[in-house]
Coordinates of C-alpha atoms and ligand atoms in Angstrom, one line a residue:
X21 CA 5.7 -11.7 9.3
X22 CA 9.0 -11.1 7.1
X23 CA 10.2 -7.4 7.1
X24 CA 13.3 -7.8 5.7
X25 CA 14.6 -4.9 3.6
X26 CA 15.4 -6.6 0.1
X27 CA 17.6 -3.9 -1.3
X28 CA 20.9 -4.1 0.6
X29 CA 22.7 -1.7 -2.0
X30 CA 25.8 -0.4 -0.2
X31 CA 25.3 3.6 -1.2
X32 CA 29.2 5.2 -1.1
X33 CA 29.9 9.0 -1.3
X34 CA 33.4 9.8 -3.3
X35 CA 35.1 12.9 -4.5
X36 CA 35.5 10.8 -8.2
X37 CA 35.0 13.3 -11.3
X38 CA 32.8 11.8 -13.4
X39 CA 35.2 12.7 -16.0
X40 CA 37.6 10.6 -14.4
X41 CA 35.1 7.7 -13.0
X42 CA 35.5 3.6 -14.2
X43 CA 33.3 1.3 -14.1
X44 CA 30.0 -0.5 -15.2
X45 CA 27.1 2.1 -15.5
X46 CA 27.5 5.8 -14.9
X47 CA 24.3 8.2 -15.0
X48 CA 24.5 12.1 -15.1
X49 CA 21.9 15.0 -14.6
X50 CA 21.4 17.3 -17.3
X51 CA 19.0 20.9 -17.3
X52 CA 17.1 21.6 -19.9
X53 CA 18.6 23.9 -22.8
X54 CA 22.3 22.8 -21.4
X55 CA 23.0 19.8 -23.8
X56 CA 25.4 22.0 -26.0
X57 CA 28.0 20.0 -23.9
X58 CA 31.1 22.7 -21.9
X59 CA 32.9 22.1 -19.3
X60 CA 33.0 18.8 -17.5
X61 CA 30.6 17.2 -19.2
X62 CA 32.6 18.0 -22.8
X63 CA 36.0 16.7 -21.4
X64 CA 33.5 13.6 -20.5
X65 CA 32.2 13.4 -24.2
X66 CA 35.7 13.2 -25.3
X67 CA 36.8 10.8 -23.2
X68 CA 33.8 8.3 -24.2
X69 CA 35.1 9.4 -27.9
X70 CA 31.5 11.0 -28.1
X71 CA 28.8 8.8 -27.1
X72 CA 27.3 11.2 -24.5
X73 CA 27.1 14.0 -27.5
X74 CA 25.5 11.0 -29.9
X75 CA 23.3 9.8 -27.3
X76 CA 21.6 13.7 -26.7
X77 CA 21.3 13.9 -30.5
X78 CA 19.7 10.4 -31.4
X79 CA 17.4 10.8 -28.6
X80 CA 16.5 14.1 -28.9
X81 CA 17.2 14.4 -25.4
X82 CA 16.5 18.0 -23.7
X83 CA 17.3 17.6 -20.4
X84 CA 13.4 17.8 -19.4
X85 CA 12.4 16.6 -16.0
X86 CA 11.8 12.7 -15.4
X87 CA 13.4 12.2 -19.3
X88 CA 15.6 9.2 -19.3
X89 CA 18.4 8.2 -22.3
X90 CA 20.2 5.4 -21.6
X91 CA 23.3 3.5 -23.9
X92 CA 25.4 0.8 -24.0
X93 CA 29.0 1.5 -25.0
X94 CA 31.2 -1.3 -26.5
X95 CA 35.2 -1.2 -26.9
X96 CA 37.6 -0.7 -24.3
X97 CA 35.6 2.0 -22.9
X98 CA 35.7 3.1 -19.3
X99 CA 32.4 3.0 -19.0
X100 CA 30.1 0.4 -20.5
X101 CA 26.6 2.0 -19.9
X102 CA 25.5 5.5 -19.3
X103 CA 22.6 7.1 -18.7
X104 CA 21.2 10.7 -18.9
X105 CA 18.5 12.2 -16.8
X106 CA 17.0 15.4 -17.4
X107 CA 16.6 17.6 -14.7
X108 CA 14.5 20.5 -15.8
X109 CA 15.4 24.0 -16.3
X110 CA 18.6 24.6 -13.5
X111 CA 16.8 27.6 -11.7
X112 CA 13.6 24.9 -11.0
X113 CA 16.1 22.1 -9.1
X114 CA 14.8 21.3 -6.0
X115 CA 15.8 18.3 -3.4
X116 CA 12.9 16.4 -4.6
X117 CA 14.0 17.0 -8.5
X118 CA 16.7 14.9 -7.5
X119 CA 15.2 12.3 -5.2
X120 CA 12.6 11.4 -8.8
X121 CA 15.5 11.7 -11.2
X122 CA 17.8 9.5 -8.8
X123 CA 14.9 7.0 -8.2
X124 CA 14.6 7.1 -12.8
X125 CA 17.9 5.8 -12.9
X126 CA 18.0 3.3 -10.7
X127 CA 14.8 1.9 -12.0
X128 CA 16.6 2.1 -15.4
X129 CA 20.0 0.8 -14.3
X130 CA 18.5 -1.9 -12.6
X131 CA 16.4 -3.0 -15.8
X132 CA 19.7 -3.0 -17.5
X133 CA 21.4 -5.4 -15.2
X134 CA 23.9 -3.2 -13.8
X135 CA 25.6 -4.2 -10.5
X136 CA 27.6 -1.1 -10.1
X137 CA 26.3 2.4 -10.5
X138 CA 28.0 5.9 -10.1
X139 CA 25.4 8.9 -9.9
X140 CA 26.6 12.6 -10.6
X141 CA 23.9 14.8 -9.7
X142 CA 24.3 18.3 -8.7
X143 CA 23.4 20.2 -5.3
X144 CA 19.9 21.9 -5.3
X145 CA 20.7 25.5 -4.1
X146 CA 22.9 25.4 -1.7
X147 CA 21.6 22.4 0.4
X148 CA 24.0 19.9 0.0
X149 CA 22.9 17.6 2.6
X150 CA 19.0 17.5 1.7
X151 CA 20.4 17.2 -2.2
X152 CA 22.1 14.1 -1.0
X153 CA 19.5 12.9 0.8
X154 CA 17.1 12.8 -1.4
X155 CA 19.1 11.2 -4.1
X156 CA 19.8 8.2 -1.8
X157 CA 16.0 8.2 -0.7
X158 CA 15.2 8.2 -4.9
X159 CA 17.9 5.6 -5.7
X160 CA 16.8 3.4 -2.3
X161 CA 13.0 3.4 -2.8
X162 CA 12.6 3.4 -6.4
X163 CA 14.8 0.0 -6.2
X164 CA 12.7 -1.5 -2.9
X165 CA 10.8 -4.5 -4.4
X166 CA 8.5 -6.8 -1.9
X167 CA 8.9 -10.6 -2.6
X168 CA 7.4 -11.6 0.9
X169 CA 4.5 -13.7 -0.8
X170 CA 5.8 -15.1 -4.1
X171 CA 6.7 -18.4 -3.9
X172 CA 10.0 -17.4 -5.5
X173 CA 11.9 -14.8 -5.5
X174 CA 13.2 -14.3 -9.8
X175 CA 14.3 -11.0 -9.0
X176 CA 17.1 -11.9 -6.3
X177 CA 19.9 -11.8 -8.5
X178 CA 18.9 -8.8 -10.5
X179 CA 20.2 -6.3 -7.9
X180 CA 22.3 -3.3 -8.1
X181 CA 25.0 -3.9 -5.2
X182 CA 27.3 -0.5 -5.5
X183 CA 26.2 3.2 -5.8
X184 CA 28.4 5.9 -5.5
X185 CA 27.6 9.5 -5.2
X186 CA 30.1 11.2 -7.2
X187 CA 31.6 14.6 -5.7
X188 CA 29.7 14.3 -2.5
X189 CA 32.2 13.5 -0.3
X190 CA 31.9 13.7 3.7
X191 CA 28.3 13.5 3.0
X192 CA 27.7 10.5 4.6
X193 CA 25.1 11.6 7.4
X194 CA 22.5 12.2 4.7
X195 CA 23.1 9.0 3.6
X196 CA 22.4 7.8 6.7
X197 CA 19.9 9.7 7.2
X198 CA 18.0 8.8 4.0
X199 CA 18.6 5.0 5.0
X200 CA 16.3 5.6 8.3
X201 CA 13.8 7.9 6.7
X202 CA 13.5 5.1 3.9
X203 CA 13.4 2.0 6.6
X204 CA 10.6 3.9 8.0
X205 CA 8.8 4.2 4.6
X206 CA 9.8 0.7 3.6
X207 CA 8.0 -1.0 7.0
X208 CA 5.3 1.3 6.2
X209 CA 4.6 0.2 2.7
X210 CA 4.9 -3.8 3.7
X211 CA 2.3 -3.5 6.3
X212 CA -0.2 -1.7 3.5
X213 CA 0.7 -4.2 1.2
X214 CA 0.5 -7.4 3.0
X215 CA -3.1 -8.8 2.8
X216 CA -5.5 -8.4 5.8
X217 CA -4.8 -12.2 6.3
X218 CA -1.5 -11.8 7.4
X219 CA -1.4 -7.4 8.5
X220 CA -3.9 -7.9 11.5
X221 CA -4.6 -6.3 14.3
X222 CA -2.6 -9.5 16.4
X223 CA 0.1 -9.1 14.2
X224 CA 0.2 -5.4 13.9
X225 CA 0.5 -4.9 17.2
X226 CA 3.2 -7.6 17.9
X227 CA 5.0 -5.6 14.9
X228 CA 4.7 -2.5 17.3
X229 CA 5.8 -4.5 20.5
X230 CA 8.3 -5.4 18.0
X231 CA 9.8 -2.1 16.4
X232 CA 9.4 -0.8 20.4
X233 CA 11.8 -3.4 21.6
X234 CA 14.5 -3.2 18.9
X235 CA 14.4 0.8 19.2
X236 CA 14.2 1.9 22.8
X237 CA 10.7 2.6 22.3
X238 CA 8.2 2.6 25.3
X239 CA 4.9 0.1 24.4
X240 CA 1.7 0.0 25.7
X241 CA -0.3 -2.4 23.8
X242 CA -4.5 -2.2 24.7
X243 CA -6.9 -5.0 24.1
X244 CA -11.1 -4.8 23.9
X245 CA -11.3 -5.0 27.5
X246 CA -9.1 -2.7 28.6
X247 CA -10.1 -0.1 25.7
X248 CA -13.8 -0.8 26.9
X249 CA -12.3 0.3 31.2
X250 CA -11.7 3.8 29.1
X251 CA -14.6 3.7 27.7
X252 CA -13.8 3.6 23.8
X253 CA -17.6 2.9 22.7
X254 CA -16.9 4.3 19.1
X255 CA -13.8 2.3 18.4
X256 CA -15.4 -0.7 20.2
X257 CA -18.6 -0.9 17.8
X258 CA -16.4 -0.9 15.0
X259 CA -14.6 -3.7 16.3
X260 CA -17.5 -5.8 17.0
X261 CA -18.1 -7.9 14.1
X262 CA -15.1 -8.8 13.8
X263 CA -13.5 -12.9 14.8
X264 CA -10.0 -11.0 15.5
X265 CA -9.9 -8.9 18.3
X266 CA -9.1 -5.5 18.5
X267 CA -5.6 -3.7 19.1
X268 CA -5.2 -0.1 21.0
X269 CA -1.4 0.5 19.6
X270 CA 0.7 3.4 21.9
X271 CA 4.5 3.7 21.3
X272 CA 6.3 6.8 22.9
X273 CA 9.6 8.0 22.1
X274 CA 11.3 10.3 24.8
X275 CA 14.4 11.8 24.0
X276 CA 17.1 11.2 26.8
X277 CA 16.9 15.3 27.5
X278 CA 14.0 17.3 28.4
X279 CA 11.9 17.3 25.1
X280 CA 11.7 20.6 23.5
X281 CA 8.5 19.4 22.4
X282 CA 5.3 17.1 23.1
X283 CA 3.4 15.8 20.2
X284 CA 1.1 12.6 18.9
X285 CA 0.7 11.2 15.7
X286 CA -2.4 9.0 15.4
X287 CA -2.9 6.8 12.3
X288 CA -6.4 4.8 10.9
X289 CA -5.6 1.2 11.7
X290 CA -8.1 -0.6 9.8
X291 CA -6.4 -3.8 8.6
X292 CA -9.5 -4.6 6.8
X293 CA -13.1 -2.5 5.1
X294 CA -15.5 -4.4 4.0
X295 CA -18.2 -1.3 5.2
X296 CA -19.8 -3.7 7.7
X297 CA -23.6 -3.8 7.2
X298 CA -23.6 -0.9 4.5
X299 CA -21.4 -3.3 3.1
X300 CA -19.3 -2.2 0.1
X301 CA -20.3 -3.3 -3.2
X302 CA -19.4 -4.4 -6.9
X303 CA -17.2 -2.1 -8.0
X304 CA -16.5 -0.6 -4.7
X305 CA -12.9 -1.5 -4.8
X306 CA -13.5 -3.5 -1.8
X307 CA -10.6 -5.8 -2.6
X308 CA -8.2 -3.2 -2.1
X309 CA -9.5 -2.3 1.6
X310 CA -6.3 -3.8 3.1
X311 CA -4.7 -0.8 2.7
X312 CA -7.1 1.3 4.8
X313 CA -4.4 0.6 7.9
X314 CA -2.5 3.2 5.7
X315 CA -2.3 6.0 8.3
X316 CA -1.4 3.4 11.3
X317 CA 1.1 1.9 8.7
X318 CA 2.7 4.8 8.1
X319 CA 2.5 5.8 12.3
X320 CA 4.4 2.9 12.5
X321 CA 6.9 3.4 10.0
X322 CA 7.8 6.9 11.4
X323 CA 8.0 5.6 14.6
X324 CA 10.8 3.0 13.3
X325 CA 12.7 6.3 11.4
X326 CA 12.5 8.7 14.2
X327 CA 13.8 6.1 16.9
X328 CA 16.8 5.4 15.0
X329 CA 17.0 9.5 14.3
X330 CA 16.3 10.5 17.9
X331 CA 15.2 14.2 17.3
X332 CA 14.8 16.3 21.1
X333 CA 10.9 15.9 20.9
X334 CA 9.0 13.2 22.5
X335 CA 6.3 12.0 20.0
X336 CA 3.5 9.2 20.6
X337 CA 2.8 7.2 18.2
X338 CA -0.9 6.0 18.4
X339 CA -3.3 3.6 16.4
X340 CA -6.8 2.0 17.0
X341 CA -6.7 -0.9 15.3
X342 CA -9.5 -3.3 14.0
X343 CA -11.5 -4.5 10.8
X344 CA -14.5 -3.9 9.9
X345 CA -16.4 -6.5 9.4
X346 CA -20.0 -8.6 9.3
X347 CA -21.7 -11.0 11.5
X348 CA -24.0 -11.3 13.8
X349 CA -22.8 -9.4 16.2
X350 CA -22.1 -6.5 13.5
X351 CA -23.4 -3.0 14.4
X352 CA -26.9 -2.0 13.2
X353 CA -26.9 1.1 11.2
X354 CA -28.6 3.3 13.0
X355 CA -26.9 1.8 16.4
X356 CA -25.9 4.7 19.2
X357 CA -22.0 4.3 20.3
X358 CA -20.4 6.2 23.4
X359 CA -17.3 7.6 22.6
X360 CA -14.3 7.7 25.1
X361 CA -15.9 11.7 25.7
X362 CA -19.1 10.7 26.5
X363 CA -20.1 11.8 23.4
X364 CA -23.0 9.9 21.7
X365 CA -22.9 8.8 17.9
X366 CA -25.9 7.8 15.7
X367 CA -24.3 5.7 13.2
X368 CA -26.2 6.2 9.9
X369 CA -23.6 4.4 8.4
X370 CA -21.1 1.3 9.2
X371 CA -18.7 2.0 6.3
X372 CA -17.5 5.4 7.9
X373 CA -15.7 3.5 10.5
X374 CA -12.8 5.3 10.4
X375 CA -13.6 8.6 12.0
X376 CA -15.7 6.0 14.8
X377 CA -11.8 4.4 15.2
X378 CA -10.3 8.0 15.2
X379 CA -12.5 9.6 17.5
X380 CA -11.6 7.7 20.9
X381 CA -7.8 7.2 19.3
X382 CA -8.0 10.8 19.2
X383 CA -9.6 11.7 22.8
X384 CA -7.0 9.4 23.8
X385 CA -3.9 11.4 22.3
X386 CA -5.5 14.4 23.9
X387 CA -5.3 13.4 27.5
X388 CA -1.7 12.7 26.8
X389 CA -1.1 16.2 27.3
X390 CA 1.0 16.3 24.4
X391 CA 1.4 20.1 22.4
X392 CA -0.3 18.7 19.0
X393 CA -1.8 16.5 17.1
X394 CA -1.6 15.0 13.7
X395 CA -4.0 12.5 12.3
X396 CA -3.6 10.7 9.3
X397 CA -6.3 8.1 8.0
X398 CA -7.8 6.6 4.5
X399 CA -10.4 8.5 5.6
X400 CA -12.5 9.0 2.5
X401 CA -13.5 8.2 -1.4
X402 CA -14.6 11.9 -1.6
X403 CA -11.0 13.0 -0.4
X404 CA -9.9 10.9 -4.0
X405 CA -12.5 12.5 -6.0
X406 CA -11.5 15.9 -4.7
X407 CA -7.6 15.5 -5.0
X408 CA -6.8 12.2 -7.0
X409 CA -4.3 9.5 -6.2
X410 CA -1.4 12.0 -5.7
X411 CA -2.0 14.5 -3.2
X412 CA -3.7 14.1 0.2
X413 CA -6.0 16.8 2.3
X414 CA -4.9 18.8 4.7
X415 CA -7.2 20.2 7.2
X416 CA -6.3 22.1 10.7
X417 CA -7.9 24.1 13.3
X418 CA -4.2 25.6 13.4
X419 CA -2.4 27.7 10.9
X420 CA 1.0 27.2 11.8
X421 CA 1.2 23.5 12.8
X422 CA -0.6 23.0 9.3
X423 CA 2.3 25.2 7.8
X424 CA 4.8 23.0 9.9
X425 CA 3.6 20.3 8.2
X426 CA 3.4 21.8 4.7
X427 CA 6.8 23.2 4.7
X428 CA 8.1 19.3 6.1
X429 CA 5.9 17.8 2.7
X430 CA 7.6 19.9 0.7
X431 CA 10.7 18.4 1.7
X432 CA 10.0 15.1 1.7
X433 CA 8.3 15.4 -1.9
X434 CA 4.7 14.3 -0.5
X435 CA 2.0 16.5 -2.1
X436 CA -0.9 17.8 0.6
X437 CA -3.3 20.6 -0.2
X438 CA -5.3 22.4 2.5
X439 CA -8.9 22.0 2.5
X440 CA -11.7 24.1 4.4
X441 CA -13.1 23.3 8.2
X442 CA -16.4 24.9 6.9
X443 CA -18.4 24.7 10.6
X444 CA -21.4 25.3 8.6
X445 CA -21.7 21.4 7.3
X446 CA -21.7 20.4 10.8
X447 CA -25.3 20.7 9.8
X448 CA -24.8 17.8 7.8
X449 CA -23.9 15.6 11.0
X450 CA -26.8 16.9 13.1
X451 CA -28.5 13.8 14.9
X452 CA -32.2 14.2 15.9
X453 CA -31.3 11.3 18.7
X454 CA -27.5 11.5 19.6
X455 CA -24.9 14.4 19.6
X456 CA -24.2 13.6 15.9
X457 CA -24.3 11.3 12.8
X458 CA -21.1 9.3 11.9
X459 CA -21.8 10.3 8.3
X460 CA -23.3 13.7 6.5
X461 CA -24.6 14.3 3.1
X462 CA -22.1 13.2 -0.5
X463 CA -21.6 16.6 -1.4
X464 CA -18.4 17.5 0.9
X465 CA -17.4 14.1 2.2
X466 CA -14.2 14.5 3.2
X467 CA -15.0 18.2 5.3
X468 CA -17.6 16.8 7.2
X469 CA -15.1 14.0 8.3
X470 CA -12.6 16.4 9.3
X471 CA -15.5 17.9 10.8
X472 CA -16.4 14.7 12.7
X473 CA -12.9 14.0 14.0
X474 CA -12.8 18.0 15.3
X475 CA -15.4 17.2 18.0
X476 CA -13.3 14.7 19.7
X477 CA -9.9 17.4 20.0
X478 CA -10.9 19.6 22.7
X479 CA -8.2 22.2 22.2
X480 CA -4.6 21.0 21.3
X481 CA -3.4 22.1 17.7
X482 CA -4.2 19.5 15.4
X483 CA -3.8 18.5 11.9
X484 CA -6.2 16.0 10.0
X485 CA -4.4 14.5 7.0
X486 CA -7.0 12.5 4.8
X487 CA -4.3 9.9 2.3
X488 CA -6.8 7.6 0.9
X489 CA -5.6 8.2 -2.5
X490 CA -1.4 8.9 -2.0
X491 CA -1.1 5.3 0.0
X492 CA -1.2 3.4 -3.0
X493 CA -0.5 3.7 -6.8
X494 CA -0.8 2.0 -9.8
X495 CA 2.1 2.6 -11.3
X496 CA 5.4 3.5 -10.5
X497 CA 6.2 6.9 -10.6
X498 CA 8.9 9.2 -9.0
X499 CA 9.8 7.5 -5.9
X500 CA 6.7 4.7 -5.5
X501 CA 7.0 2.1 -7.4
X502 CA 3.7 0.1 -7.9
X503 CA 1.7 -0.8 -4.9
X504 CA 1.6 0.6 -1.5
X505 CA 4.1 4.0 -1.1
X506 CA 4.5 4.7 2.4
X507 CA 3.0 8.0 2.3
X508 CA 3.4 10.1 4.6
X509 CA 6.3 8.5 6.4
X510 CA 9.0 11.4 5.1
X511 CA 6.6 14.3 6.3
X512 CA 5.9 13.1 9.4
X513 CA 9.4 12.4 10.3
X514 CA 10.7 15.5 8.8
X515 CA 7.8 17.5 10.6
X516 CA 9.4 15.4 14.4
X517 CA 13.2 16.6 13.5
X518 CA 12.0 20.1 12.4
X519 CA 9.1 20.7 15.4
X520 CA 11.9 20.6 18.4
X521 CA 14.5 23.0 16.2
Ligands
BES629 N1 -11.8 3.3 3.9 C1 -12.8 4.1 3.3 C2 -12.3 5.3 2.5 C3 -11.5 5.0 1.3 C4 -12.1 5.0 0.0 C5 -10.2 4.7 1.3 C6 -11.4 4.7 -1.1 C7 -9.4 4.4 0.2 C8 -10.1 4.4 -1.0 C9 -13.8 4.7 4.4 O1 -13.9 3.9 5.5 C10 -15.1 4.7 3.7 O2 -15.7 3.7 3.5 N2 -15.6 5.9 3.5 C11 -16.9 6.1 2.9 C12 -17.6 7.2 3.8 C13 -19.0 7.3 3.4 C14 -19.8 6.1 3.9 C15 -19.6 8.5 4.2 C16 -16.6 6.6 1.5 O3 -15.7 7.4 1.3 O4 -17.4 6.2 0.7
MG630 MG1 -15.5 2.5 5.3
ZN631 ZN1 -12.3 2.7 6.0

C-alpha cells in the first residue's frame, strides 16, 4: 500500500518582521479586544496603506478564537493576500490555540491558491518551542490530504510549497519535531482510512515489518498458530470466521542506554466489524467499521514518531489484529473461549470482539514485564453516546499514569475525560457457566468494557483509552480534516518523551 506523505511543504523558521516581510500571502494572529491596531501591527497597516485596519472593520473581525478574515490586495503591494486569525482573549493562548489557528490558515491559504505563506503567531506563555511546534503540527495536518484511491489526483498542483515562521528563529527542532509527531499521525490516519480491502491483517502487519525495518525497530510478527502455542483462545474465536488470517503485531523500541523506563501500548486491530453472528444492522454504521483498527492504527503511528524521536524509554508497541466476520466457521453466541490466562469467556455477544482481541493482547503486554500499560481501542458505541465524536474515555486502575497521560493530551490538543471503574457492574458480566460474559447490560457500556479488559491486567498500571468517536470526523475541524484523524498518535508520543524525563 502507498504511504506516501502528500504534503511536502518545506516549513522555514526566520527572524523576518512581519512588518518588514514580501511576498505572496502573509497571515497574522490577533486577541480578542486588540484590533485597535499599536505597535507592530500599526506600522504593518501603514505599510499595506491600510488594508489590515479595513479588513477588521468590514469584517467585523474581533479576534475570537478559530475566526478567519482573509483579502486580496491589488497594486504594487508587498503583499498580495493576508489573512487574520483570531486567537481569543491573550491571557487564554495556549500551544493548541495555535496549532487550530495555524491549521485555519493553511486550510484558508491553501483554498486561495497561495504557494508561499509567512505565519506570525505569537509564543504561548513562555514556551516557545511547544508554540512552534504546534503551529507546524496545525499548518502540516490541516494541509495532509489522502489521494491514495482516486483515480486522479486534481489536487496535486494546489499545494502550498513555502511556510515561514516569522520571528522564530533557531527554532528548528520543533519543527522537526512536529514533522515526526505529524508522520506518525499521518501513517495512523491512512491505515484508518484505507478500506478493509486493502488495511488487512496481511498488510498491516507487513506495514509493521515495514515501519520496524526503516526505523531500527525490533519485529516479532505472530500468526494463528503460533498465537494458538500461547494459547490466545479469545483473540482466536474472533478470528475464526474470517478467509484472512490473523496477525499478532509486537514492535519494541529500546533506546541505545538503559531505559529509564518500560512501557506497552496496545491498540484494537480490527481491520474490519461486521459484529459476526449478532451481526450489525441497517443503520448500524456498519460501513464505517474499517476504522475499528483505530487504536492499532494509531500504535503504529506512534511507533513510526517515537523511532525517529528516540526518547530513553523502551516502549512495545502491540496489536491483535483480525476482522470480524461470518461464516461457517463463525463463533456461536453463546460459545466458551479460553483466554491466554486461562480465563474462560461466555460470549453472549459476537459484536464485542474487541475486548475478546484485547484481553490476550493485553495478558500478552503484561508478561513483558514492562512498568505500564496503555490500551487504546474503538471499543464502544456507548463510549460515543457518553462523550461524542470529540473526546475519548479515559479509565485507569492508576491515578498518576492516567494523569501522565492527561497532562500529555493536553499537549497534544486530544480531548480525554476520565470515566469510573465502578467494580459494582462487574455484576453485569457475571457468567452462570464461565468466569464471565463478553458483554453486560446497555446501561454503562463502555464501564463494563473497561471492566472486562481489567480482568486480563494482573497488576501493572494501566490505562484504558476507549476512541471510538475521536478516530474519525465528519468535518474538518481544528487540526482533522475530514475523515480519519490519527487520534491519539500526539498523546501517546508525548506521554513516551515525557514518562522517561
Ligand atoms: N467496534 C464497535 C464499537 C464502535 C461503535 C466503534 C461505533 C466505533 C463506532 C464494537 O466492536 C462494538 O460493536 N461494540 C458494541 C458492544 C455491544 C455489543 C456490547 C457496541 O458498542 O454496540
Ligand atoms: Mg463489534
Ligand atoms: Zn469492534
Amino acid at each position: 500500500m502507498d504511504r506516501r506523505i502528500p504534503t511536502n511543504m518545506d516549513i522555514r523558521v526566520s527572524k523576518t518582521s512581519p512588518v518588514d516581510w514580501t511576498g505572496e500571502a502573509l497571515a497574522l494572529g490577533l486577541f480578542e479586544g486588540e484590533t485597535e491596531l499599536s505597535g507592530e501591527l500599526a506600522d504593518l497597516d501603514a505599510r499595506l496603506q491600510g488594508v489590515l485596519s479595513e479588513l477588521i472593520a468590514e469584517e467585523k473581525f474581533e479576534g475570537k478564537a478559530d475566526s478567519l478574515a482573509t483579502t486580496r490586495i491589488g497594486g504594487n503591494s508587498p503583499v498580495r493576500k493576508l489573512l487574520a486569525v483570531g486567537l481569543g482573549k491573550a491571557e487564554d493562548l495556549q500551544p493548541n490555540t495555535l496549532r487550530s489557528a495555524a491549521a485555519a490558515i493553511a486550510r484558508s491559504a491553501k483554498a486561495m491558491k497561495v504557494k508561499t505563506l509567512a505565519i506570525s503567531l505569537p509564543v504561548a506563555g513562555d514556551d516557545l518551542f511547544h508554540s512552534v511546534q504546534a503551529i507546524a503540527e496545525g499548518a502540516i495536518l490541516a494541509l495532509h490530504r489522502d489521494a491514495r484511491f482516486k483515480s486522479e489526483d486534481k489536487e496535486a498542483e494546489n499545494q502550498i510549497e513555502i511556510l515561514e515562521l516569522l520571528g522564530f528563529e533557531g527554532q528548528e527542532a520543533a519543527i522537526t519535531r512536529a514533522e515526526q509527531l505529524c508522520s506518525g499521525t499521518i501513517l495512523a490516519r491512512e491505515l484508518v482510512a484505507a478500506p478493509a480491502n486493502s488495511a488487512t491483517p496481511i498488510a498491516l502487519a507487513a506495514i509493521a515489518a515495514e515501519i520496524a525495518a526503516e526505523y531500527g525497530l525490533e519485529a516479532e510478527i505472530l500468526d494463528g498458530e503460533a498465537c494458538e502455542k500461547l494459547g490466545m483462545g479469545a483473540f482466536l474465536g474472533v478470528a475464526q470466521a474470517s478467509e484472512i488470517p490473523p496477525r499478532f503485531i509486537h514492535l519494541t523500541y529500546k533506546p541505545t542506554g538503559t531505559p529509564k523506563r518500560k512501557v506497552a501500548i496496545v491498540g484494537k486491530g480490527l481491520t474490519f466489524d461486521s459484529g459476526g453472528l449478532n451481526i450489525k444492522g441497517a443503520g448500524s454504521g456498519i460501513e464505517t467499521m474499517k476504522m475499528d483498527m483505530g487504536g492499532g492504527a494509531a500504535t503504529l503511528g506512534a511507533a513510526k514518531a517515537i523511532a525517529q524521536l528516540k526518547p530513553e524509554v523502551e516502549v512495545h508497541f502491540i496489536s491483535a489484529v483480525t476482522e470480524n466476520m461470518i461464516s461457517g466457521r463463525a463463533m456461536h453466541p453463546g460459545d466458551i473461549l479460553t483466554a491466554s490466562n486461562g480465563k474462560t469467556i461466555e460470549v453472549n455477544n459476537t459484536d464485542a470482539e474487541g475486548r475478546l482481541t484485547l484481553a490476550d493482547a493485553l495478558v500478552f503486554a503484561e508478561k513483558l514485564g514492562v512498568e505500564a500499560i496503555v490500551d487504546l481501542a474503538t471499543l464502544t458505541g456507548a463510549c460515543v453516546v457518553a462523550l461524542g465524536d470529540n473526546i475519548g474515555g479515559l479509565w485507569s486502575t492508576h491515578e498518576e499514569l492516567a494523569a501522565e497521560i492527561k497532562a500529555a493530551a493536553a499537549l497534544a490538543g486530544e480531548k480525554f475525560w476520565q470515566m469510573p471503574l465502578e467494580e459494582k457492574y462487574f455484576e453485569g458480566l457475571k457468567s452462570p457457566i464461565a468466569d464471565m460474559k463478553n458483554t453486560g447490560p446497555r446501561a454503562g457500556g463502555s464501564i463494563t468494557a473497561a471492566l472486562f479488559l481489567k480482568q486480563f491486567v494482573k497488576e501493572t498500571p494501566w490505562v484504558h483509552l476507549d476512541i471510538a468517536g475521536p478516530v474519525w470526523a465528519d468535518r474538518a475541524s481544528g487540526v482533522n480534516n475530514e475523515g480519519a484523524t490519527g487520534f491519539p498518535v500526539r498523546t501517546l508520543v508525548n506521554w513516551v518523551l515525557n514518562c522517561g524525563a
